Short mmCIF file of C-alpha atoms in Angstrom, two decimals:
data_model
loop_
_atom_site.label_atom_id
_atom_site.label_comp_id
_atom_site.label_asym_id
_atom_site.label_seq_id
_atom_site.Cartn_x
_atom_site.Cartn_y
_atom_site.Cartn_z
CA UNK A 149 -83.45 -5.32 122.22
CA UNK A 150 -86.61 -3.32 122.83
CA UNK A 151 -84.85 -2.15 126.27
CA UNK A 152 -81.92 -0.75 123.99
CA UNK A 153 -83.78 0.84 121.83
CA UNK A 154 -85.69 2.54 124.04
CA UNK A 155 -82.38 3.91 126.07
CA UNK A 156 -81.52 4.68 122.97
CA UNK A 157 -84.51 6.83 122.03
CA UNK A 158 -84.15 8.39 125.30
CA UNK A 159 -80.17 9.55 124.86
CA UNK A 160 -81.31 11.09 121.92
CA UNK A 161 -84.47 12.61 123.09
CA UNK A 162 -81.98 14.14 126.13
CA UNK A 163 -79.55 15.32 123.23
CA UNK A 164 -81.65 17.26 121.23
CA UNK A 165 -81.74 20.90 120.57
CA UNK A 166 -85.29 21.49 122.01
CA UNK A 167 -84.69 19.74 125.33
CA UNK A 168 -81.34 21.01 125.81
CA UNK A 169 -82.41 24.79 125.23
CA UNK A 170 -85.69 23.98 127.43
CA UNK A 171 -83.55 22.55 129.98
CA UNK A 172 -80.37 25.50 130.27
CA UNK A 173 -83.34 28.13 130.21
CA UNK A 174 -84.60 26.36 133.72
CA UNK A 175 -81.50 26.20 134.74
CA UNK A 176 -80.34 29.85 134.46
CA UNK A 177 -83.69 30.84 136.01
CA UNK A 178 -82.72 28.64 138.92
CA UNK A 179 -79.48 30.33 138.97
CA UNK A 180 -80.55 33.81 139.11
CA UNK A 181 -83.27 33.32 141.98
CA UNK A 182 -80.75 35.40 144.37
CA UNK A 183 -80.36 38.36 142.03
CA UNK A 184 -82.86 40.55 143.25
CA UNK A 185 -84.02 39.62 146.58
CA UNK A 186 -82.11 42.41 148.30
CA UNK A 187 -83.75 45.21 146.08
CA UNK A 188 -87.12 42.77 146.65
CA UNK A 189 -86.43 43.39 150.05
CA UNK A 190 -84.83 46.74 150.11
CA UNK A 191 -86.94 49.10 152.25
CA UNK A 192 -86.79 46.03 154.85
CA UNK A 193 -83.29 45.95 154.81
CA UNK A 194 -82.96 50.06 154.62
CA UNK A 195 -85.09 50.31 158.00
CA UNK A 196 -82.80 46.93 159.73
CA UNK A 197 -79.30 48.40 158.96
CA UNK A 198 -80.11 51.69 158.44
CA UNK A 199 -78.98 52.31 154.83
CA UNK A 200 -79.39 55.67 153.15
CA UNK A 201 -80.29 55.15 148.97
CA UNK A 202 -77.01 55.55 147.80
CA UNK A 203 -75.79 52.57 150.23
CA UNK A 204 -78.91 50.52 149.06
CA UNK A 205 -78.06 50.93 145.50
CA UNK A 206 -74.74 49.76 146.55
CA UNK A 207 -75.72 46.45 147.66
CA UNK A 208 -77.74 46.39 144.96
CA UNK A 209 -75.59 46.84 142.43
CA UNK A 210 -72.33 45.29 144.10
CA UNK A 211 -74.07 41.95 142.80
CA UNK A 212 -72.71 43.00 139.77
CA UNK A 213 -69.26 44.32 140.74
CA UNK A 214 -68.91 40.33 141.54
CA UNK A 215 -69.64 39.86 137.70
CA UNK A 216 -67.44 42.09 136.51
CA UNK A 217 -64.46 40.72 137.91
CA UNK A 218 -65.32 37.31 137.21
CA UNK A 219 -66.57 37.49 133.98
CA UNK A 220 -64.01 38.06 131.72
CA UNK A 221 -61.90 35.01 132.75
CA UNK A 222 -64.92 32.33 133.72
CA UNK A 223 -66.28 33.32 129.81
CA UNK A 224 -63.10 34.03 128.08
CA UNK A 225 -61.40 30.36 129.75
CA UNK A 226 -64.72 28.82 127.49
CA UNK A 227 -62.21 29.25 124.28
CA UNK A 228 -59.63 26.68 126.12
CA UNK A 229 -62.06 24.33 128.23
CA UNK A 230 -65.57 22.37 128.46
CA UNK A 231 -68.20 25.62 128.87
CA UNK A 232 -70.06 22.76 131.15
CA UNK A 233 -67.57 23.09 133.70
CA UNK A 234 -67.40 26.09 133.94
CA UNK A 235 -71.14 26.91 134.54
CA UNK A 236 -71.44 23.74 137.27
CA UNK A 237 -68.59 25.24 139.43
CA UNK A 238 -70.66 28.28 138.84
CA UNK A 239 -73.59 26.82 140.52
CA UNK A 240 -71.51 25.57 143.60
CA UNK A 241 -70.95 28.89 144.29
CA UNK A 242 -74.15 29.90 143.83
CA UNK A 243 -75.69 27.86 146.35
CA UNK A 244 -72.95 28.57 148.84
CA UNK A 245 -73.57 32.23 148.42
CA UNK A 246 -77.05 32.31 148.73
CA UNK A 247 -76.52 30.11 152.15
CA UNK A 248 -73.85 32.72 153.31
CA UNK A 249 -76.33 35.74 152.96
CA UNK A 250 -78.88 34.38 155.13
CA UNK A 251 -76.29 33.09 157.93
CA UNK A 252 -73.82 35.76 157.98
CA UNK A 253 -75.24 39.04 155.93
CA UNK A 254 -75.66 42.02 158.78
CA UNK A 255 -74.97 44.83 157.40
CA UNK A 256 -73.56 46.97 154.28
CA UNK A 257 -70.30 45.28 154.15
CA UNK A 258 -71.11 41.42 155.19
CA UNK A 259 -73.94 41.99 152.67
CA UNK A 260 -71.86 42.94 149.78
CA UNK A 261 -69.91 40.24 149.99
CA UNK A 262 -72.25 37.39 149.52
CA UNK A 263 -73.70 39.78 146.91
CA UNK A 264 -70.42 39.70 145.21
CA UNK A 265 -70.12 36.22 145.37
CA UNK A 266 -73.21 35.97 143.79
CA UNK A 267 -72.70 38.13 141.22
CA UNK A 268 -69.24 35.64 140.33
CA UNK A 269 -71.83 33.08 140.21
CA UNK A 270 -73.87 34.49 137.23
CA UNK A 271 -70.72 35.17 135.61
CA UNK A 272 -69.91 32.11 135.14
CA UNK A 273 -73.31 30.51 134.11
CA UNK A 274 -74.94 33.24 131.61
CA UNK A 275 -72.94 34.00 129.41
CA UNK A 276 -70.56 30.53 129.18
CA UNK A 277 -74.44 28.93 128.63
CA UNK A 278 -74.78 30.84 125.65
CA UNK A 279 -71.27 30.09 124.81
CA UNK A 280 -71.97 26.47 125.15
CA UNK A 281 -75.24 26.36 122.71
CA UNK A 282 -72.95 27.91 120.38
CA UNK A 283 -70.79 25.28 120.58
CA UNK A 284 -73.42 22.57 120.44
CA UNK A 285 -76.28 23.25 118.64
CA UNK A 286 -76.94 22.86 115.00
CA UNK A 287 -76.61 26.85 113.06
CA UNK A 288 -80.42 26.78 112.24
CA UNK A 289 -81.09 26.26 115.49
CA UNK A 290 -78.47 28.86 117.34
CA UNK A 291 -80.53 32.53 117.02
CA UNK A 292 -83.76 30.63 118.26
CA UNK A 293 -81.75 29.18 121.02
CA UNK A 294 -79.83 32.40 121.73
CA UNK A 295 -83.15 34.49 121.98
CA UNK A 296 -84.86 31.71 124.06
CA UNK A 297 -81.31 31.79 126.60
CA UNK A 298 -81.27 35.37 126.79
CA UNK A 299 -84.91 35.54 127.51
CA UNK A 300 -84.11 33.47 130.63
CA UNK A 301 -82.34 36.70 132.03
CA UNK A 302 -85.95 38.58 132.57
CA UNK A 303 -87.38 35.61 133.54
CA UNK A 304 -84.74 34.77 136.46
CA UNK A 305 -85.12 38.19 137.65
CA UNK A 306 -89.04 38.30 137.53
CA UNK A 307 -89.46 34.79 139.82
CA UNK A 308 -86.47 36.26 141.83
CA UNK A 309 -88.62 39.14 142.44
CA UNK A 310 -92.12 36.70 142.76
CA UNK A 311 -90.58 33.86 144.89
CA UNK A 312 -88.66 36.80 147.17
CA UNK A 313 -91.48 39.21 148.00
CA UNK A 314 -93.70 35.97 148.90
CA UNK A 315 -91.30 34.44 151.06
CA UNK A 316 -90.34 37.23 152.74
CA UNK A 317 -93.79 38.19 153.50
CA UNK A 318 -94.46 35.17 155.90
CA UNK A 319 -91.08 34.30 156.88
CA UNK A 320 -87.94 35.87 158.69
CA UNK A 321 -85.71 37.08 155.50
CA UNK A 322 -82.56 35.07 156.65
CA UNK A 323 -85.13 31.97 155.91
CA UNK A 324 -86.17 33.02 152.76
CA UNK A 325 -83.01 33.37 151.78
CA UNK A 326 -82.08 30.05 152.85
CA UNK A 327 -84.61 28.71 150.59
CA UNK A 328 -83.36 30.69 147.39
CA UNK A 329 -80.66 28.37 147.57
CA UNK A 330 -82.73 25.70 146.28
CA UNK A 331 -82.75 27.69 142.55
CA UNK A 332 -78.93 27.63 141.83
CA UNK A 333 -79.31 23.22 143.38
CA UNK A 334 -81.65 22.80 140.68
CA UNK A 335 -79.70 24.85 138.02
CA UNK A 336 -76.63 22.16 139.05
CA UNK A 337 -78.46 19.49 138.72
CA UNK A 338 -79.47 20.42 135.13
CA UNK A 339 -76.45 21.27 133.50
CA UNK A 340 -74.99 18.02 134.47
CA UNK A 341 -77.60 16.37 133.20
CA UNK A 342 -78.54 17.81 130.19
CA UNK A 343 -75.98 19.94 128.85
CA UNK A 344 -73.92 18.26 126.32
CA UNK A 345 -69.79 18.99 126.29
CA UNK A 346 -68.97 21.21 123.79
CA UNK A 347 -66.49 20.32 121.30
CA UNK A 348 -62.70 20.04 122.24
CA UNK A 349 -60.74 23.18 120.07
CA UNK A 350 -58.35 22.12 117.73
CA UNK A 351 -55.07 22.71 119.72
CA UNK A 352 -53.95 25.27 116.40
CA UNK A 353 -57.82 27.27 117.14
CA UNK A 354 -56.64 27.69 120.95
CA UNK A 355 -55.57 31.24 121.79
CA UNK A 356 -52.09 31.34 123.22
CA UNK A 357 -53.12 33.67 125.89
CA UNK A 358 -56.50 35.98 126.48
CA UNK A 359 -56.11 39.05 123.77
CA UNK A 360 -58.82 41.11 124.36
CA UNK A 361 -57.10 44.12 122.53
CA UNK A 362 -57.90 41.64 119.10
CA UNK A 363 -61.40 41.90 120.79
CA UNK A 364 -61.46 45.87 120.87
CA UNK A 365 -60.41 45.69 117.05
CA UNK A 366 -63.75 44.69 115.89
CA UNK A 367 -65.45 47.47 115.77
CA UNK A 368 -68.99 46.05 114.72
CA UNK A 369 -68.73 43.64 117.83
CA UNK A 370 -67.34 46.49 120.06
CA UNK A 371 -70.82 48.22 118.95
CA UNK A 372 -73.10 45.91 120.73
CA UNK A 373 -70.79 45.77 123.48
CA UNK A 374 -71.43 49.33 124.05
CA UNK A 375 -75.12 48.77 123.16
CA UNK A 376 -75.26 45.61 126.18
CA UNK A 377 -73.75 48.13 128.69
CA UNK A 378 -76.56 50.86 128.16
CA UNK A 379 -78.94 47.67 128.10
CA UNK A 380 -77.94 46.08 131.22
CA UNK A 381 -76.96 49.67 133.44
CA UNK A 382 -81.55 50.48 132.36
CA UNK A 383 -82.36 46.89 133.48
CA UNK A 384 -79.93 47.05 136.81
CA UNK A 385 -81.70 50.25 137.88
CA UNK A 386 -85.64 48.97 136.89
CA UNK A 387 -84.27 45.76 138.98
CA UNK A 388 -82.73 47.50 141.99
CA UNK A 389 -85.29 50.19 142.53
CA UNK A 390 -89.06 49.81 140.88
CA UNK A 391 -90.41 47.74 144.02
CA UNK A 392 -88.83 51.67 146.10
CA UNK A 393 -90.91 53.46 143.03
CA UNK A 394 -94.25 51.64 143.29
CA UNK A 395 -94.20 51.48 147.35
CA UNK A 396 -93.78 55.63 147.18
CA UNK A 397 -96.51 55.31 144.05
CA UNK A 398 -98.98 53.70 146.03
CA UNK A 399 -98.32 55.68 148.90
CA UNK A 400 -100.21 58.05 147.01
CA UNK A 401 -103.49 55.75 146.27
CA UNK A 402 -106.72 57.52 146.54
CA UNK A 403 -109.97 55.68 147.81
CA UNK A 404 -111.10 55.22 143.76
CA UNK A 405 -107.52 53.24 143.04
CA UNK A 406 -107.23 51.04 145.70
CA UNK A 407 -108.24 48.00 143.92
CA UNK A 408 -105.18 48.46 142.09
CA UNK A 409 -103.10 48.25 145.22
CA UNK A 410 -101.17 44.95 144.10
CA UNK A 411 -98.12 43.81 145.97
CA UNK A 412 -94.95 45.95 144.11
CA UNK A 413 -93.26 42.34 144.11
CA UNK A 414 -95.96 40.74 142.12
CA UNK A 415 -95.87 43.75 139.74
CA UNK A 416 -92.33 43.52 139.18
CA UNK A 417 -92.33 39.79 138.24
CA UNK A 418 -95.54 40.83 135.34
CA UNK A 419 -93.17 43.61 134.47
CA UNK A 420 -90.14 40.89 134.05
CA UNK A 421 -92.79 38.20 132.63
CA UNK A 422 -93.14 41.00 130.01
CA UNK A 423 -89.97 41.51 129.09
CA UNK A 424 -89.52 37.75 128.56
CA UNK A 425 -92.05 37.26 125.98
CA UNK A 426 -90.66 40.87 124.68
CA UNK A 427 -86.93 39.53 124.26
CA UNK A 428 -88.35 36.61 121.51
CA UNK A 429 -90.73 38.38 120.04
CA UNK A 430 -88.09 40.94 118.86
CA UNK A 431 -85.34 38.75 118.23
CA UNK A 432 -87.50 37.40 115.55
CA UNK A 433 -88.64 41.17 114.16
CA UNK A 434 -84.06 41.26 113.54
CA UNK A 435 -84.87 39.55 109.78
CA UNK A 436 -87.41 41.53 108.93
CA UNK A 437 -86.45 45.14 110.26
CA UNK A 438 -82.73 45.11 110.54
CA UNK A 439 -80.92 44.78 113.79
CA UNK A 440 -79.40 47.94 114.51
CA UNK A 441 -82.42 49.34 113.93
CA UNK A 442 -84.71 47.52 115.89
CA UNK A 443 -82.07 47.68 119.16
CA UNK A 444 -82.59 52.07 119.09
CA UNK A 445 -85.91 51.84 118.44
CA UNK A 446 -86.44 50.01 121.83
CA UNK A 447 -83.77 52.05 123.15
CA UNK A 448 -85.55 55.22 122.47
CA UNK A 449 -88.75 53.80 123.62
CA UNK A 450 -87.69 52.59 126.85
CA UNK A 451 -86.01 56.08 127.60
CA UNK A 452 -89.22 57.90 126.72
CA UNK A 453 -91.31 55.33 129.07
CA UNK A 454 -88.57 55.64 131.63
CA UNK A 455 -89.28 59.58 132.06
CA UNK A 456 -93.08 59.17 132.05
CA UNK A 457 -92.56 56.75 134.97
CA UNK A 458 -91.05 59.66 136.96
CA UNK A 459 -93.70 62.46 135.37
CA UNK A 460 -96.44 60.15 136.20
CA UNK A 461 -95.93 60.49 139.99
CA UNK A 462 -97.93 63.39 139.48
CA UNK A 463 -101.30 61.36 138.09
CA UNK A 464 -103.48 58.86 138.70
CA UNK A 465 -101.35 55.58 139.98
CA UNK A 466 -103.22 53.58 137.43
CA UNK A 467 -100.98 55.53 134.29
CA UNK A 468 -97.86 54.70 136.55
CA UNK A 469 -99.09 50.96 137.21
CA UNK A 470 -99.70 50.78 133.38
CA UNK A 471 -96.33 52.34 132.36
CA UNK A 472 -94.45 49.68 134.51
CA UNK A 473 -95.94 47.26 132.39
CA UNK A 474 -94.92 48.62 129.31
CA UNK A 475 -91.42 49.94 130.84
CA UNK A 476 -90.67 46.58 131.66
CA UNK A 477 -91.29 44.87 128.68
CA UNK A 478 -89.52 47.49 126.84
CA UNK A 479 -86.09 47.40 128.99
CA UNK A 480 -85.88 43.51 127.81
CA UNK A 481 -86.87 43.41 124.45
CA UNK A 482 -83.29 44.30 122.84
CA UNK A 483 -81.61 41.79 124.73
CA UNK A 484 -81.76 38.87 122.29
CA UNK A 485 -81.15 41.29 119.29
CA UNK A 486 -77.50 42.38 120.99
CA UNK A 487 -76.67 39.50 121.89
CA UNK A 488 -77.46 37.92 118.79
CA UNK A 489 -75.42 40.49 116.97
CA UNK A 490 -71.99 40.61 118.86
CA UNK A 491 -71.78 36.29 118.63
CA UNK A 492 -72.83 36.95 114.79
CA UNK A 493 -69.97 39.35 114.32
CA UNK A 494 -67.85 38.02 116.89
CA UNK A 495 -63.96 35.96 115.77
CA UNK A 496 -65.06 32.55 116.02
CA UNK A 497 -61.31 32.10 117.62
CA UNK A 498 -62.15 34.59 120.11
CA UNK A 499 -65.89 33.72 120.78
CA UNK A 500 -65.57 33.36 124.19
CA UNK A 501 -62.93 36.55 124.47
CA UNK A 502 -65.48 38.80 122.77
CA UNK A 503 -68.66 37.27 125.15
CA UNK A 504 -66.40 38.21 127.85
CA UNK A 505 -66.23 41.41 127.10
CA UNK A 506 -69.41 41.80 125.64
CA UNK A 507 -70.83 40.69 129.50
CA UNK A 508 -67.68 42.86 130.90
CA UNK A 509 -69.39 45.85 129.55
CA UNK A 510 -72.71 44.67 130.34
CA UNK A 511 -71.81 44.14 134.45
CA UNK A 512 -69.73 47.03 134.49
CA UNK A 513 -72.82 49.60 133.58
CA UNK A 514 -75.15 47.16 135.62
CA UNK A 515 -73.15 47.75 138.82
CA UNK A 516 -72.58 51.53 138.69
CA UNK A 517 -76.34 52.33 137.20
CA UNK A 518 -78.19 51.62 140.80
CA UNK A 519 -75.28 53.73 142.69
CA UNK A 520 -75.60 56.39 140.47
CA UNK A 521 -79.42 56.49 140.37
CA UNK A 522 -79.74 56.20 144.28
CA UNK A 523 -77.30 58.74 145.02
CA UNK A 524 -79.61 61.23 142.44
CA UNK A 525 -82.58 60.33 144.41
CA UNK A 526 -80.54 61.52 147.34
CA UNK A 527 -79.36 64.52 145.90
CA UNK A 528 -82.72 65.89 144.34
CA UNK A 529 -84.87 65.06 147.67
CA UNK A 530 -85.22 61.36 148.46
CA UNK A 531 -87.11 58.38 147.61
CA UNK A 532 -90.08 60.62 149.00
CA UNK A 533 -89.96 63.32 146.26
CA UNK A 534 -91.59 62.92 143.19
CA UNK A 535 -89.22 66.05 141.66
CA UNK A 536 -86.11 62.83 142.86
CA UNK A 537 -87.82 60.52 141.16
CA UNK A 538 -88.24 62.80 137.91
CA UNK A 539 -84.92 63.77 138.11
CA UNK A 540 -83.31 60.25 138.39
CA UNK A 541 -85.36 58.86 135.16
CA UNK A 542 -84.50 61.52 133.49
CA UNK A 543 -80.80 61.10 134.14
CA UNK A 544 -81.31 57.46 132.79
CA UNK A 545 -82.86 58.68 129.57
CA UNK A 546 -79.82 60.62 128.71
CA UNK A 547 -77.59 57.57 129.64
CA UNK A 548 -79.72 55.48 126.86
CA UNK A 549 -78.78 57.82 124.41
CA UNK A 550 -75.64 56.58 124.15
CA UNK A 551 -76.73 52.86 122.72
CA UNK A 552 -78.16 54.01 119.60
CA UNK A 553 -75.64 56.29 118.99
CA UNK A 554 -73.06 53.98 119.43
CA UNK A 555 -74.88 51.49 116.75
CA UNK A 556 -74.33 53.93 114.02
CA UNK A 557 -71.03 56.15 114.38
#
């Protein structure tokens, strides 16, 4: 009897909210441990194949192109079948991606593919996770566990960046990237375990077929689409091209600064850590403030930070080290709040359809942004300009205009 009740207390323990947020959060972090070793890596890589900035920000961003093409059918298919499933075929190809790059990646093209691949990997985990705690978690416990979920996305890049730039300091990068593999095993291992199976749909709540146009109709939800794409096309380019901006920043170290000469890798996983803590501490500020307004004021701050980073070139490395920081904590701290607000507004019929497209948006800005803001690097002088620098933050700024003006038209 004791021996039951104790299994018992231990199914339930395993079922509860707390442990199964806790427990998808680790496992999306696992998943994402590939999604920025190549920019980790990208002056490496830029000097081995002999890619210009514009073809860096290409396989950069390509990761991306993968999760635009997969999203909106691995998240919309979450309104007609177990999310779970979804997400652990996910991880499969995860882990057979990340293997790929490191046996077979040799250039541009053999590089975007496995970055693709990757890319369809995260497409079907992020997003169809959040769809899943939707599904299965009480409603008092579904903003906390949708703020804690999406905070998982700055985390997963930050010890992507961490685990990347160490292991690719002492080993050969096709090893390193054999080991990254291990991330998307242990995010496989946890959603089996852990994650619950949603709740069949009635077979009357089942969409006949994927209408996304009913999708477009919503207005309020097509809002923070919008908003997600300006979101995600700032955090693509911070995540594809700050450890290029703080190499060329330190570069520039006089005697006085050098104890500030950290690794750009470890800088980029404090900026990420950051923007973890950022993305919950905001979500909760939504009650109290209002949501549309708290998404442009962090819009508009970001873009202001984002142009200092490129006018600070100019100063003492410390203001740029310092801005990073800040930059980076900024870039993630709407995250929750959009999110939050398209599933709030979203057709519960159509959750999954309007996730889709809410992510759809969301890769589609993240894969163009690094392309766009290598090949303006390019075009104003190179990575070893500060005027190309200035110039490509300051095209970026303009771009996160468009986020807060979406919100209220």
């Amino acid at each position: 009897v004791n021996k039951r009740c104790i299994f018992i207390q231990m199914s339930q323990m395993f079922k509860s909210p707390g442990v199964i947020i806790a427990s998808m959060f680790i496992a999306n972090v696992g998943g994402m441990t590939g999604m920025v070793s190549f920019p980790t890596l990208v002056l490496m890589f830029q000097s081995a194949w002999d890619l210009n900035n514009t073809e860096a920000g290409w396989v950069s961003g390509v990761y991306f192109a993968g999760y635009v093409i997969a999203v909106p059918i691995l998240t919309g298919l979450t309104d007609r079948m177990d999310p779970k499933k979804i997400i652990i075929a996910s991880m499969i190809l995860g882990v057979f991606a990340s293997v790929a790059f490191a046996l077979w990646a040799q250039g541009i093209w053999t590089a975007s593919i496995w970055r693709f691949l990757q890319g369809a990997s995260f497409a079907g985990t992020y997003m169809p996770t959040l769809k899943a705690l939707s599904d299965t978690l009480p409603e008092s416990k579904q903003n906390r566990g949708t703020a804690i979920l999406t905070s998982s996305y700055a985390m997963g890049a930050s010890f992507s960046f961490f685990v990347t730039g160490q292991l690719g300091a002492v080993l050969p990068w096709q090893t390193a990237f054999l080991l990254l593999a291990l991330g998307p095993m242990l995010g496989l291992f946890l959603t089996f375990l852990f994650l619950p199976p949603s709740p069949a749909p009635r077979q009357s709540d089942i969409p006949s077929k994927l209408d996304f146009v009913s999708v477009f109709r919503n207005k309020r939800a097509f809002a923070y689409m919008v908003s997600y794409g300006v979101h995600n096309g700032e955090s693509s380019i911070m995540r594809a091209w700050i450890v290029a901006y703080l190499v060329f920043a330190q570069a520039n170290l006089a005697v006085e600064e050098m104890f500030l000469d950290w690794s750009p890798a470890v800088i980029a996983t404090v900026a990420n850590l950051l923007g973890a803590l950022a993305t919950v501490m905001m979500a909760e500020m939504v009650s109290k403030v209002g949501r549309r307004q708290i998404i442009s004021l962090i819009m508009m701050t970001s873009a202001v930070l984002g142009v200092g980073l490129g006018v600070s070139l100019w100063g003492p490395y410390g203001i740029s080290l310092v801005l990073v920081f800040v930059y980076g904590a900024a870039i993630s701290a709407d995250a929750a709040a959009i999110n939050g607000g398209v599933i709030a507004r979203a057709d519960p019929a159509i959750r999954g359809q309007t996730m889709a497209m809410h992510a759809l948006f969301a890769a589609a800005a993240a894969f163009v942004s690094p392309v766009v803001f290598g090949f303006i690097l390019d075009l104003a002088g190179g990575e070893q300009s500060k005027e190309a620098w200035t110039w490509a933050f300051g095209a970026t700024a303009a771009f996160i205009a468009i986020g807060p003006i979406g919100l209220f038209i």
